[in-house]
XYZ file of C-alpha atoms in Angstrom:
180
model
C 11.772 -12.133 -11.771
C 9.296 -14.660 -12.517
C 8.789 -17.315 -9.601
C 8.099 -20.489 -11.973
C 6.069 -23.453 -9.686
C 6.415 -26.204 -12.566
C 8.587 -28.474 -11.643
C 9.005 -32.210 -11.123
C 8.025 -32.068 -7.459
C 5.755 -30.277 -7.473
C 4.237 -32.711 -10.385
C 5.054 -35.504 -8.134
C 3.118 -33.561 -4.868
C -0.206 -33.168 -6.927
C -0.161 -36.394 -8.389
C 0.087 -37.921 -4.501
C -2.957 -35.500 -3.672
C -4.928 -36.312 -6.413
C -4.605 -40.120 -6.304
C -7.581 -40.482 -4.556
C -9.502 -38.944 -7.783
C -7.893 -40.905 -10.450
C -9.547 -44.327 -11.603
C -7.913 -46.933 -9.564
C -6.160 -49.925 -11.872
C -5.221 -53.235 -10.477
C -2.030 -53.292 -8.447
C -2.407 -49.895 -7.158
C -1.374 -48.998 -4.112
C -2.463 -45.705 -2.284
C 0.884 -43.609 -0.874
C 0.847 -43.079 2.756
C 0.031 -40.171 4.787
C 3.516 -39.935 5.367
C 4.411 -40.591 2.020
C 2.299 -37.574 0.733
C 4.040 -35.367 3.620
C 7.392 -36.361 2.405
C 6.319 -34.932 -1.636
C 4.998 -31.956 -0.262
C 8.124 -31.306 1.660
C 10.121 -32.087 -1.686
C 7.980 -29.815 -3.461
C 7.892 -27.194 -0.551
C 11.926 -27.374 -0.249
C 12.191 -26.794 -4.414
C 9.753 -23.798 -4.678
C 11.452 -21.967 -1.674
C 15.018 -22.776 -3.955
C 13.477 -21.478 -7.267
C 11.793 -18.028 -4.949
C 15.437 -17.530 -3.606
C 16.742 -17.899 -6.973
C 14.648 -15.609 -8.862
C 14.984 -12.886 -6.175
C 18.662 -12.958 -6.159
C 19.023 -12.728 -10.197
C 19.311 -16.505 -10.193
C 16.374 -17.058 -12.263
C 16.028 -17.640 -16.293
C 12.741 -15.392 -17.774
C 14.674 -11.886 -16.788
C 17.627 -12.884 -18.322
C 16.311 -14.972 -21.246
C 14.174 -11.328 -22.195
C 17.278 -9.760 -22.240
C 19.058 -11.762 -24.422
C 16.209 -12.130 -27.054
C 16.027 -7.813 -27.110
C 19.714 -7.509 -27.471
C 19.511 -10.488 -30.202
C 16.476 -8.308 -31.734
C 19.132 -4.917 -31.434
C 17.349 -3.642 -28.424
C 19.796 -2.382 -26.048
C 19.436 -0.370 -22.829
C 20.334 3.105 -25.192
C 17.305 1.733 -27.118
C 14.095 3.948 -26.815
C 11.636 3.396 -24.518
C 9.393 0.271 -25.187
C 11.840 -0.098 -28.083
C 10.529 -3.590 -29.827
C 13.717 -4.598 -32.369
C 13.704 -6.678 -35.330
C 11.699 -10.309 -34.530
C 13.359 -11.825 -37.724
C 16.918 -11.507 -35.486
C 15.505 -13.542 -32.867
C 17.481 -16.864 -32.476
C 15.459 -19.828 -33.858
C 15.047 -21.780 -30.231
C 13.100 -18.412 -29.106
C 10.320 -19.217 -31.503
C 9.842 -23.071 -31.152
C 8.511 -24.882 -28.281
C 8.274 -25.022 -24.950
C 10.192 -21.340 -24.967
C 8.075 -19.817 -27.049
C 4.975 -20.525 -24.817
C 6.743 -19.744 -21.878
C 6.187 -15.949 -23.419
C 2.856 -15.764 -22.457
C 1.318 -17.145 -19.229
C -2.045 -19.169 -19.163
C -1.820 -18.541 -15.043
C -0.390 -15.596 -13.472
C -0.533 -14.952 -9.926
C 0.696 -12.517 -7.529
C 0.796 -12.250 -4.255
C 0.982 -9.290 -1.813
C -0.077 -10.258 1.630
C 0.004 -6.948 4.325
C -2.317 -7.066 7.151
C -4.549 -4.023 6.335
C -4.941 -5.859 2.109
C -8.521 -7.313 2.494
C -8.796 -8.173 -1.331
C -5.837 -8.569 -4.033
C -6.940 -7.926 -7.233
C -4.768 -9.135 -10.785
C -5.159 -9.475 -14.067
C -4.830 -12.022 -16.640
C -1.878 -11.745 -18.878
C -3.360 -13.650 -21.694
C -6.598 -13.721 -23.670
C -7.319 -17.306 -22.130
C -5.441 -16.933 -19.447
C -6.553 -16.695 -15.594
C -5.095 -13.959 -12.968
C -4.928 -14.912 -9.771
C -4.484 -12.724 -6.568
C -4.250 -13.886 -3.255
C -3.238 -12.840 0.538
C -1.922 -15.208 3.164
C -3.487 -14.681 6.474
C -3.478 -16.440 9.777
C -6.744 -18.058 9.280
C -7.682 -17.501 5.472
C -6.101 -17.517 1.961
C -8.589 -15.122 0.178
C -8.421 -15.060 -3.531
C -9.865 -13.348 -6.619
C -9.751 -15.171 -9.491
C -10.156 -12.902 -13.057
C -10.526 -14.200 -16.380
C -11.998 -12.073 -19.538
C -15.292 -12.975 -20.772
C -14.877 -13.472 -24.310
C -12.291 -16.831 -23.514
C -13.699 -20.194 -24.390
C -11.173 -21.587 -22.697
C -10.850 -19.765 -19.276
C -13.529 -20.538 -16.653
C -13.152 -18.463 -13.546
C -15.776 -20.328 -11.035
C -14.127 -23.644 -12.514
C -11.030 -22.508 -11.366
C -11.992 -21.162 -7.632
C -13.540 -24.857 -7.492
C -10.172 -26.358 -8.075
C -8.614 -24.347 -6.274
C -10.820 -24.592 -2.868
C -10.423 -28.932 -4.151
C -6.489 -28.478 -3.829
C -6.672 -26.272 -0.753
C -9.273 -28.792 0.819
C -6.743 -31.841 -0.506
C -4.154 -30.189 1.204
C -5.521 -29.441 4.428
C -6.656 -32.801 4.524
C -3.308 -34.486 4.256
C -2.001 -31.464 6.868
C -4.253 -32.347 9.444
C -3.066 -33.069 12.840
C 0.582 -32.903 10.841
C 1.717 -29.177 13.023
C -0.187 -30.789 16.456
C 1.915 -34.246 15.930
C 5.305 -31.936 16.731
């Protein structure tokens, strides 16, 4: 099942990071350190929900697939990468957002062991980014893949915003595990 990381928290969680980066208007007010903290937990708290979910058959891509193949008059006595009829496929399959949650722009995997060095995975889409990364003690490495031809995927612009986030994060982390 797919672990989806969209959600209002986590929205809310990168918008408290990021404030610092945004151009500031009158009135504004930065959030506290403890503030911050308190998003990320939110946003922590929902993505380890949504993982339990979609590993216990609670999530919605898995079964949404399912019912768009049956709709299409696939069914598990179908033959092997069977594709059905795409005229039978119910009307909110093809409009938006659904239909573009089909096809990822940013796919990632993880599969941390302690003898993986390197994680390696592909992009899903044509301008789409694959991202795969191992959690270690002291590093998070990651190997960011793109395909050429995109104009719209940039894979160093991404490992820069990703090492900004990381670097955002640790920042608002520090002293956080020492303070308990």
């Amino acid at each position: 099942e797919c672990i989806r990381s969209a959600h209002w928290e986590a929205l809310e969680m990168a918008k408290a990071l990021c404030q610092d980066t945004v151009a500031v208007r009158p009135g504004f007010t930065p959030l506290s350190k403890s503030q911050k903290l308190s998003l990320i937990n939110s946003a922590m708290a929902k993505q380890l929900q949504v993982s339990r979910d979609a590993t216990t058959g609670q999530g919605v891509d898995r079964h949404l697939m399912a019912l768009g193949k049956v709709a299409q008059g696939v069914t598990p006595l179908s033959a092997a990468l069977s594709v059905g009829d795409p005229e039978k496929l119910p009307a909110f399959m093809s409009e938006e957002p659904f239909s573009s949650s089909a096809t990822w722009a940013l796919s990632t995997s993880n599969v941390t062991t302690p003898w993986n060095v390197i994680f390696n995975f592909g992009p899903v889409s044509d301008d789409g980014y694959g991202v795969g990364y191992l959690i270690h003690d002291h590093e998070i490495p990651v190997n960011i893949t793109s395909w050429k031809p995109s104009k719209v995927s940039d894979s160093d612009l991404m490992a820069d915003s990703i090492e900004a986030s990381l670097t955002m994060l640790q920042e608002t982390l520090d002293g956080v595990a020492d303070a308990k």
